CSV table of C-alpha atoms in Angstrom, one decimal:
chain,number,residue,atom,x,y,z
A,1,MET,CA,-21.2,25.1,-43.5
A,2,THR,CA,-23.0,21.9,-44.4
A,3,LYS,CA,-25.7,20.4,-42.3
A,4,ALA,CA,-23.7,17.3,-41.5
A,5,GLY,CA,-20.4,15.7,-42.4
A,6,SER,CA,-17.3,13.9,-41.4
A,7,PHE,CA,-13.6,13.6,-42.1
A,8,LEU,CA,-10.8,11.2,-41.1
A,9,THR,CA,-7.5,12.5,-39.6
A,10,CYS,CA,-4.5,10.4,-38.8
A,11,ALA,CA,-5.8,9.5,-35.4
A,12,HIS,CA,-9.4,10.6,-35.1
A,13,CYS,CA,-12.8,10.4,-36.8
A,14,ILE,CA,-14.7,13.7,-36.4
A,15,GLU,CA,-18.4,13.8,-37.2
A,16,TRP,CA,-20.8,16.7,-36.8
A,17,LYS,CA,-24.5,17.2,-37.3
A,18,GLU,CA,-27.0,19.9,-36.7
A,19,ALA,CA,-28.3,19.4,-33.1
A,20,SER,CA,-30.5,22.5,-33.0
A,21,PRO,CA,-31.2,25.6,-35.1
A,22,SER,CA,-28.6,27.5,-32.9
A,23,GLY,CA,-25.8,25.0,-32.9
A,24,PHE,CA,-24.1,21.8,-34.0
A,25,GLN,CA,-23.1,18.6,-32.2
A,26,CYS,CA,-19.6,17.3,-32.7
A,27,ASN,CA,-18.4,13.8,-32.0
A,28,VAL,CA,-14.7,12.9,-31.8
A,29,THR,CA,-13.6,9.2,-31.6
A,30,MET,CA,-10.5,7.2,-32.2
A,31,ALA,CA,-10.3,6.2,-35.9
A,32,MET,CA,-8.1,3.2,-35.3
A,33,ARG,CA,-6.9,1.3,-32.3
A,34,GLY,CA,-4.7,-1.8,-32.4
A,35,GLY,CA,-4.9,-1.9,-36.2
A,36,SER,CA,-8.7,-2.0,-36.4
A,37,PHE,CA,-11.2,0.6,-37.3
A,38,GLN,CA,-13.2,1.9,-34.3
A,39,CYS,CA,-15.7,4.1,-36.2
A,40,PRO,CA,-18.2,2.2,-38.3
A,41,GLY,CA,-18.4,3.6,-41.8
A,42,ILE,CA,-15.5,6.0,-41.7
A,43,ALA,CA,-13.5,4.2,-44.3
A,44,GLU,CA,-16.3,4.4,-46.9
A,45,LYS,CA,-15.5,6.5,-49.8
A,46,THR,CA,-18.9,8.2,-49.5
A,47,ARG,CA,-17.8,9.5,-46.1
A,48,VAL,CA,-14.2,10.4,-46.8
A,49,HIS,CA,-15.2,11.9,-50.2
A,50,VAL,CA,-12.2,10.6,-52.2
A,51,SER,CA,-11.9,8.1,-55.0
A,52,PRO,CA,-9.6,5.3,-53.8
A,53,LYS,CA,-8.9,4.0,-57.3
A,54,LYS,CA,-6.9,7.1,-58.1
A,55,TYR,CA,-4.5,6.8,-55.2
A,56,SER,CA,-1.9,4.5,-53.8
A,57,VAL,CA,-2.2,3.8,-50.0
A,58,LEU,CA,0.4,3.7,-47.4
A,59,LEU,CA,-0.6,1.8,-44.3
A,60,ILE,CA,1.3,1.9,-41.0
A,61,LYS,CA,1.6,-1.3,-39.1
A,62,PRO,CA,1.8,-1.1,-35.3
A,63,ILE,CA,4.6,-3.0,-33.7
A,64,LEU,CA,3.8,-6.7,-33.0
A,65,ASN,CA,0.5,-6.4,-34.9
A,66,LEU,CA,-1.3,-9.6,-35.6
A,67,LYS,CA,-0.8,-11.2,-39.1
A,68,ALA,CA,-4.5,-11.8,-39.4
A,69,THR,CA,-5.2,-8.1,-38.9
A,70,CYS,CA,-2.8,-7.2,-41.7
A,71,GLU,CA,-4.4,-9.8,-44.0
A,72,LYS,CA,-7.9,-8.5,-43.3
A,73,MET,CA,-6.8,-4.9,-43.9
A,74,THR,CA,-5.2,-5.9,-47.2
A,75,GLN,CA,-8.4,-7.6,-48.3
A,76,ILE,CA,-10.5,-4.6,-47.4
A,77,MET,CA,-8.2,-2.2,-49.3
A,78,PHE,CA,-8.2,-4.3,-52.6
A,79,GLU,CA,-11.6,-5.8,-52.6
A,80,THR,CA,-13.7,-3.1,-51.1
A,81,PHE,CA,-11.9,0.1,-52.2
A,82,ASN,CA,-10.2,-1.3,-55.4
A,83,ILE,CA,-7.0,0.6,-54.7
A,84,CYS,CA,-4.3,0.4,-57.3
A,85,ALA,CA,-1.3,-0.1,-55.0
A,86,MET,CA,-0.6,-0.5,-51.3
A,87,TYR,CA,2.5,-0.5,-49.1
A,88,VAL,CA,2.6,-1.6,-45.4
A,89,ALA,CA,5.3,0.2,-43.4
A,90,SER,CA,6.5,-0.6,-39.9
A,91,GLN,CA,5.8,2.2,-37.5
A,92,ALA,CA,9.2,1.8,-35.8
A,93,VAL,CA,11.0,1.9,-39.2
A,94,LEU,CA,9.3,5.2,-40.1
A,95,PHE,CA,10.2,6.6,-36.7
A,96,LEU,CA,13.9,5.8,-37.2
A,97,CYS,CA,13.9,7.1,-40.8
A,98,ALA,CA,12.4,10.3,-39.7
A,99,SER,CA,15.5,10.9,-37.5
A,100,GLY,CA,17.8,10.3,-40.5
A,101,HIS,CA,19.0,6.8,-39.6
A,102,THR,CA,18.3,3.3,-40.9
A,103,THR,CA,19.9,1.3,-38.1
A,104,GLY,CA,19.1,1.6,-34.4
A,105,ILE,CA,16.7,0.8,-31.6
A,106,VAL,CA,13.3,2.3,-31.3
A,107,MET,CA,11.5,2.5,-28.0
A,108,ASP,CA,7.8,3.4,-28.4
A,109,SER,CA,6.0,4.0,-25.1
A,110,GLY,CA,2.3,4.6,-25.5
A,111,ASP,CA,-0.6,4.6,-23.1
A,112,ARG,CA,-0.4,1.1,-21.8
A,113,VAL,CA,2.4,-0.8,-23.6
A,114,THR,CA,6.1,0.0,-24.4
A,115,HIS,CA,7.7,-1.6,-27.4
A,116,ILE,CA,11.5,-2.0,-28.0
A,117,VAL,CA,12.3,-2.7,-31.6
A,118,PRO,CA,15.9,-3.2,-33.0
A,119,ILE,CA,16.2,-2.2,-36.7
A,120,TYR,CA,19.0,-3.0,-39.1
A,121,GLU,CA,19.3,-1.2,-42.4
A,122,GLY,CA,15.6,-0.4,-42.5
A,123,TYR,CA,14.4,-3.9,-41.5
A,124,THR,CA,13.0,-5.0,-38.2
A,125,LEU,CA,14.2,-8.1,-36.4
A,126,PRO,CA,11.0,-9.7,-35.2
A,127,HIS,CA,12.6,-12.3,-32.9
A,128,THR,CA,14.3,-9.5,-30.9
A,129,ASN,CA,11.2,-7.3,-30.4
A,130,LEU,CA,10.3,-6.7,-26.8
A,131,CYS,CA,7.0,-5.7,-25.3
A,132,LEU,CA,6.6,-4.4,-21.7
A,133,ASP,CA,3.3,-3.9,-20.0
A,134,LEU,CA,4.6,-0.6,-18.6
A,135,ALA,CA,3.8,2.7,-20.2
A,136,GLY,CA,2.4,6.2,-19.7
A,137,ARG,CA,-0.7,5.3,-17.7
A,138,ASN,CA,1.4,3.2,-15.3
A,139,LEU,CA,3.8,6.0,-14.8
A,140,THR,CA,0.8,8.4,-14.1
A,141,HIS,CA,-0.6,6.0,-11.5
A,142,TYR,CA,2.9,5.6,-9.9
A,143,PHE,CA,3.5,9.3,-9.6
A,144,ARG,CA,0.0,9.7,-8.1
A,145,LYS,CA,0.9,7.1,-5.4
A,146,ILE,CA,4.1,8.8,-4.3
A,147,PRO,CA,2.5,11.6,-2.2
A,148,ARG,CA,0.3,9.0,-0.5
A,149,ARG,CA,3.3,6.8,0.4
A,150,ARG,CA,5.4,9.6,1.8
A,151,SER,CA,5.3,9.9,5.6
A,152,LEU,CA,6.8,13.3,6.2
A,153,VAL,CA,4.7,14.6,9.1
A,154,ASP,CA,5.5,17.6,11.2
A,155,PHE,CA,4.5,18.0,14.9
A,156,GLU,CA,1.4,20.1,13.9
A,157,THR,CA,0.0,17.2,11.8
A,158,GLN,CA,-3.3,16.0,13.3
A,159,THR,CA,-5.6,15.1,10.3
A,160,HIS,CA,-4.9,12.8,7.4
A,161,ARG,CA,-6.2,14.0,4.0
A,162,SER,CA,-6.0,11.9,0.9
A,163,SER,CA,-8.2,9.9,-1.4
A,164,MET,CA,-9.1,7.8,1.7
A,165,ALA,CA,-11.4,8.8,4.4
A,166,PRO,CA,-10.0,11.6,6.7
A,167,TYR,CA,-9.0,10.9,10.2
A,168,HIS,CA,-8.6,13.1,13.2
A,169,ILE,CA,-6.5,12.7,16.3
A,170,ARG,CA,-8.2,13.9,19.5
A,171,LYS,CA,-8.3,13.3,23.2
A,172,TYR,CA,-10.1,10.3,24.6
A,173,GLN,CA,-13.8,10.5,25.6
A,174,GLU,CA,-15.9,8.1,27.6
A,175,ARG,CA,-17.9,7.1,24.5
A,176,ASP,CA,-14.7,5.7,23.0
A,177,ARG,CA,-14.2,3.1,25.7
A,178,THR,CA,-15.8,0.2,23.7
A,179,TRP,CA,-13.7,1.0,20.6
A,180,VAL,CA,-10.5,1.3,22.7
A,181,LEU,CA,-10.9,-2.0,24.5
A,182,GLY,CA,-11.7,-3.7,21.2
A,183,LEU,CA,-8.5,-2.3,19.7
A,184,LEU,CA,-6.5,-3.5,22.7
A,185,SER,CA,-7.9,-7.1,22.5
A,186,GLN,CA,-7.6,-7.2,18.7
A,187,GLY,CA,-4.0,-5.8,18.7
A,188,MET,CA,-2.8,-8.4,21.2
A,189,ALA,CA,-4.7,-11.3,19.6
A,190,GLU,CA,-3.0,-10.8,16.2
A,191,HIS,CA,0.4,-11.5,17.8
A,192,VAL,CA,-0.6,-15.1,18.8
A,193,PRO,CA,0.0,-16.8,15.5
A,194,ARG,CA,3.4,-15.2,15.1
A,195,THR,CA,4.3,-16.2,18.7
A,196,PHE,CA,3.1,-19.8,18.0
A,197,ARG,CA,5.4,-20.0,14.9
A,198,HIS,CA,8.3,-18.6,17.0
A,199,LEU,CA,7.7,-21.2,19.7
A,200,LEU,CA,7.7,-24.1,17.2
A,201,LYS,CA,11.1,-23.0,15.9
A,202,LEU,CA,12.8,-23.1,19.3
A,203,PRO,CA,15.3,-26.0,19.7
A,204,ARG,CA,13.7,-27.2,23.0
A,205,THR,CA,10.3,-27.2,21.4
A,206,LEU,CA,11.5,-29.3,18.4
A,207,ALA,CA,13.2,-31.7,20.8
A,208,LEU,CA,9.9,-32.1,22.8
A,209,LEU,CA,7.7,-32.5,19.7
A,210,LEU,CA,10.0,-35.1,18.2
A,211,GLY,CA,11.5,-36.8,21.2
A,212,GLY,CA,8.4,-37.1,23.3
A,213,PRO,CA,6.2,-39.0,20.8
A,214,LEU,CA,9.1,-41.2,19.8
A,215,ALA,CA,9.9,-42.1,23.4
A,216,LEU,CA,6.2,-42.8,23.9
A,217,PHE,CA,6.1,-45.1,20.9
A,218,LEU,CA,9.1,-47.0,22.1
A,219,VAL,CA,7.4,-47.6,25.4
A,220,SER,CA,3.9,-48.3,24.3
A,221,GLY,CA,4.2,-49.3,20.6
A,222,SER,CA,0.9,-47.6,19.8
A,223,TRP,CA,0.8,-45.1,16.9
A,224,LEU,CA,-2.6,-43.9,18.1
A,225,LEU,CA,-1.2,-42.9,21.4
A,226,VAL,CA,1.7,-41.1,19.6
A,227,LEU,CA,-0.8,-39.2,17.5
A,228,VAL,CA,-2.9,-38.2,20.5
A,229,ALA,CA,0.2,-37.1,22.4
A,230,SER,CA,1.4,-35.0,19.4
A,231,LEU,CA,-1.9,-33.2,19.1
A,232,THR,CA,-2.0,-32.6,22.8
A,233,LEU,CA,1.5,-31.0,22.7
A,234,LEU,CA,0.5,-28.8,19.8
A,235,ILE,CA,-2.6,-27.6,21.7
A,236,ALA,CA,-0.5,-26.9,24.7
A,237,MET,CA,2.0,-24.9,22.6
A,238,ARG,CA,-0.9,-22.9,21.2
A,239,PHE,CA,-2.2,-22.1,24.7
A,240,LEU,CA,1.4,-21.2,25.8
A,241,ALA,CA,1.7,-18.8,22.9
A,242,GLN,CA,-1.6,-17.1,23.7
A,243,TYR,CA,-1.2,-16.9,27.4
A,244,PRO,CA,1.3,-14.0,27.7
A,245,TRP,CA,-0.8,-11.8,25.4
A,246,SER,CA,-4.1,-12.6,27.3
A,247,GLN,CA,-2.3,-12.0,30.5
A,248,PHE,CA,-1.2,-8.6,29.3
A,249,VAL,CA,-4.7,-7.6,28.3
A,250,ALA,CA,-6.1,-8.8,31.7
A,251,ASN,CA,-3.4,-6.9,33.6
A,252,SER,CA,-4.2,-3.7,31.6
A,253,LEU,CA,-7.9,-4.0,32.3
A,254,HIS,CA,-7.1,-4.1,36.0
A,255,THR,CA,-4.7,-1.2,36.0
A,256,ASP,CA,-4.6,1.9,33.7
A,257,MET,CA,-7.3,0.7,31.2
A,258,CYS,CA,-9.8,0.0,34.0
A,259,ASP,CA,-10.7,3.7,34.2
A,260,ILE,CA,-9.0,5.5,31.3
A,261,SER,CA,-10.3,9.0,32.2
A,262,LYS,CA,-9.0,8.6,35.8
A,263,SER,CA,-5.7,7.1,34.8
A,264,TYR,CA,-4.8,9.5,32.1
A,265,PHE,CA,-6.6,12.8,32.9
A,266,SER,CA,-6.6,13.1,36.6
A,267,GLU,CA,-3.2,14.8,36.7
A,268,ALA,CA,-1.1,17.0,34.5
A,269,GLY,CA,1.6,15.4,32.4
A,270,SER,CA,-0.5,12.5,31.1
A,271,CYS,CA,-3.0,12.1,28.3
A,272,PHE,CA,-4.7,9.5,26.0
A,273,TRP,CA,-5.5,10.1,22.3
A,274,VAL,CA,-7.7,8.3,19.9
A,275,VAL,CA,-7.9,8.4,16.1
A,276,GLU,CA,-11.4,8.9,14.7
A,277,CYS,CA,-12.3,8.0,11.1
A,278,GLU,CA,-15.9,8.2,9.9
A,279,GLY,CA,-17.3,8.0,13.4
A,280,GLN,CA,-15.1,5.0,14.4
A,281,VAL,CA,-12.0,4.9,16.6
A,282,VAL,CA,-9.3,3.3,14.5
A,283,GLY,CA,-6.2,4.1,16.6
A,284,MET,CA,-5.0,5.0,20.1
A,285,VAL,CA,-2.0,5.8,22.2
A,286,GLY,CA,-1.5,6.8,25.9
A,287,ALA,CA,1.1,8.7,27.8
A,288,LEU,CA,1.8,8.4,31.6
A,289,PRO,CA,4.7,9.7,33.8
A,290,ALA,CA,7.3,7.1,34.8
A,291,GLU,CA,6.4,4.9,37.8
A,292,LYS,CA,9.6,5.7,39.7
A,293,PRO,CA,9.1,8.9,41.8
A,294,THR,CA,12.6,10.1,40.9
A,295,LEU,CA,11.8,10.0,37.1
A,296,ARG,CA,8.2,11.3,37.1
A,297,LYS,CA,9.2,14.8,36.1
A,298,GLU,CA,11.7,13.7,33.5
A,299,GLN,CA,10.4,10.5,31.8
A,300,LEU,CA,7.2,9.9,30.0
A,301,GLN,CA,5.9,6.4,29.1
A,302,MET,CA,4.2,5.8,25.8
A,303,LEU,CA,1.6,3.0,26.2
A,304,HIS,CA,-0.9,1.1,24.1
A,305,LEU,CA,0.0,2.3,20.6
A,306,ASN,CA,-2.4,0.5,18.3
A,307,VAL,CA,-4.0,1.1,14.9
A,308,ALA,CA,-6.8,-1.0,13.4
A,309,LEU,CA,-5.5,-3.5,10.9
A,310,GLU,CA,-7.5,-2.1,8.0
A,311,HIS,CA,-6.2,1.4,8.6
A,312,ARG,CA,-2.5,0.7,8.7
A,313,ARG,CA,0.3,1.8,6.3
A,314,ARG,CA,-1.3,5.3,6.2
A,315,GLY,CA,1.0,7.1,8.6
A,316,ILE,CA,-1.4,7.0,11.5
A,317,ALA,CA,1.0,5.3,13.9
A,318,LYS,CA,3.7,7.7,13.1
A,319,ALA,CA,1.4,10.7,13.7
A,320,LEU,CA,0.4,9.2,17.0
A,321,VAL,CA,4.0,8.8,18.1
A,322,ARG,CA,4.9,12.3,17.1
A,323,THR,CA,1.8,13.6,19.0
A,324,VAL,CA,3.2,12.0,22.1
A,325,LEU,CA,6.7,13.4,21.4
A,326,GLN,CA,5.3,16.9,21.0
A,327,PHE,CA,3.2,16.6,24.2
A,328,ALA,CA,6.3,15.4,26.1
A,329,ALA,CA,8.3,18.4,24.9
A,330,HIS,CA,5.5,20.8,25.8
A,331,GLN,CA,5.2,19.3,29.3
A,332,GLY,CA,9.0,19.6,29.9
A,333,TYR,CA,9.9,15.9,29.9
A,334,ARG,CA,13.5,15.0,28.9
A,335,GLU,CA,12.8,11.6,27.4
A,336,VAL,CA,10.0,9.3,26.2
A,337,VAL,CA,10.3,5.6,26.9
A,338,LEU,CA,8.3,2.6,25.6
A,339,THR,CA,8.5,-1.2,25.7
A,340,THR,CA,7.8,-3.6,22.8
A,341,SER,CA,8.4,-7.3,22.2
A,342,MET,CA,10.9,-8.9,19.9
A,343,LEU,CA,8.0,-10.2,17.7
A,344,GLN,CA,6.6,-6.8,16.9
A,345,HIS,CA,8.9,-6.2,13.9
A,346,ALA,CA,6.9,-3.4,12.3
A,347,ALA,CA,6.7,-1.5,15.6
A,348,LEU,CA,10.4,-1.8,16.2
A,349,ALA,CA,11.2,-0.6,12.7
A,350,LEU,CA,8.9,2.4,13.1
A,351,TYR,CA,10.4,3.5,16.5
A,352,GLN,CA,13.9,3.2,15.2
A,353,ARG,CA,13.1,5.3,12.1
A,354,LEU,CA,11.7,8.0,14.4
A,355,GLY,CA,14.9,8.1,16.5
A,356,PHE,CA,14.2,5.8,19.4
A,357,GLN,CA,17.2,3.8,20.7
A,358,THR,CA,17.2,0.4,22.5
A,359,THR,CA,18.4,0.9,26.1
A,360,ARG,CA,17.3,-2.3,27.8
A,361,GLN,CA,16.4,-5.9,27.0
A,362,TYR,CA,14.6,-8.1,29.6
A,363,PHE,CA,11.7,-10.6,30.1
A,364,PHE,CA,8.5,-9.0,31.3
A,365,SER,CA,7.4,-12.1,33.2
A,366,LYS,CA,8.1,-15.8,33.5
A,367,SER,CA,5.6,-16.6,30.8
A,368,TRP,CA,7.6,-14.5,28.4
A,369,ALA,CA,10.8,-16.2,29.4
A,370,VAL,CA,9.3,-19.6,28.8
A,371,ILE,CA,8.5,-18.7,25.1
A,372,ALA,CA,11.8,-16.9,24.8
A,373,VAL,CA,10.3,-13.5,23.7
A,374,PRO,CA,12.2,-10.7,25.3
A,375,GLU,CA,11.0,-7.1,25.8
A,376,PHE,CA,12.9,-4.1,24.4
A,377,GLN,CA,12.9,-0.8,26.2
A,378,LEU,CA,13.4,2.1,23.7
A,379,THR,CA,14.1,5.7,24.6
A,380,TYR,CA,13.8,8.9,22.8
A,381,TRP,CA,15.8,11.8,24.2
A,382,LEU,CA,14.1,15.2,23.5
A,383,PRO,CA,16.5,17.9,22.5
A,384,SER,CA,14.7,20.6,24.5
A,385,ALA,CA,11.3,21.3,26.2
A,386,GLN,CA,10.4,24.0,23.7
A,387,GLY,CA,7.4,24.0,21.4
A,388,CYS,CA,3.7,24.4,21.9
A,389,TRP,CA,1.0,21.8,21.6
A,390,ALA,CA,-2.5,22.4,20.4
A,391,PRO,CA,-4.8,19.4,21.0
A,392,GLY,CA,-7.4,20.4,18.5
A,393,GLN,CA,-5.1,21.5,15.7
A,394,ARG,CA,-5.6,19.9,12.4
A,395,GLY,CA,-3.2,19.3,9.6
A,396,GLY,CA,-2.4,16.9,6.8
A,397,LEU,CA,-0.2,13.8,6.8
């Protein structure tokens, strides 16, 4: 073996040199990419150890290769290597000829790009060539994402494991109170803009916003007064959209969320869970028996399901709902009920996918009736009270 050397294959440049008395160092690099040499000096006759004047050269042109690149390569071959003859063949034509045909369509899918090339009697039709920015690497990334997007979770699932940070569903502790109240306030506040847009689309709101300022202009004749009145109406509408959600938070802080441990852990048949991720609480859900004495042994209420905005679309909400369903089955309840508003579209879709059915529609209070946002009561009927629930069990979503 020589001390050092190199050779050129159809796709790679391989160079080796003596790294130490006991071994050699080998470097493998791409010889050409996109019609251009990637290894400096590999095309030199002193490295390849052949005399180019004695041979004709066949060059393969990639699909949609630049004309300037072909001209540069031709110049190098004739002026630098002094070859006697050269032919530039289309990569797609050679592919088709290798299969024994001269007419057809070649689809070449590489690492990053896919080319579709129609060929007629051995000639390409450049104006019909198609290039798609979708190829092997994209398919690899797509298939890697499929397991992360799947949301198949069994009742034993308690921990999310993926390329993201892991999370764990556990029972509420007093040190979680600040996080839980923050999630409650944040979750309600994010519905205000959607409620405001809904309120502006109501016919009576449009009539008030258009008719009120117009009537004021006809009476006073002042555009400034009309502008002030319009801004005042919009501010009032914004306050009206925010008020029901603020009222809900205030009511919760004076009832079950005032003392979470007392409300959810003082008696059997109730519980409150949080989702912990890297030392932070990023989700929560509570479960209490029904308020009616006749239903306390049969019906479990699911309350305050919430997941932090930056941790959504990872199956956390679904895992929390199924944790409640498993708990209800273990405690012997026959059904699980919850209420959600018309504007919470994602929550409604989630509950319906999990098997909840709408059983009642009503207005929670007068403020909800004013903004025309009804509440939906959804019910999940448990098939039986069998199954065991392990609060500390871990699993994977």
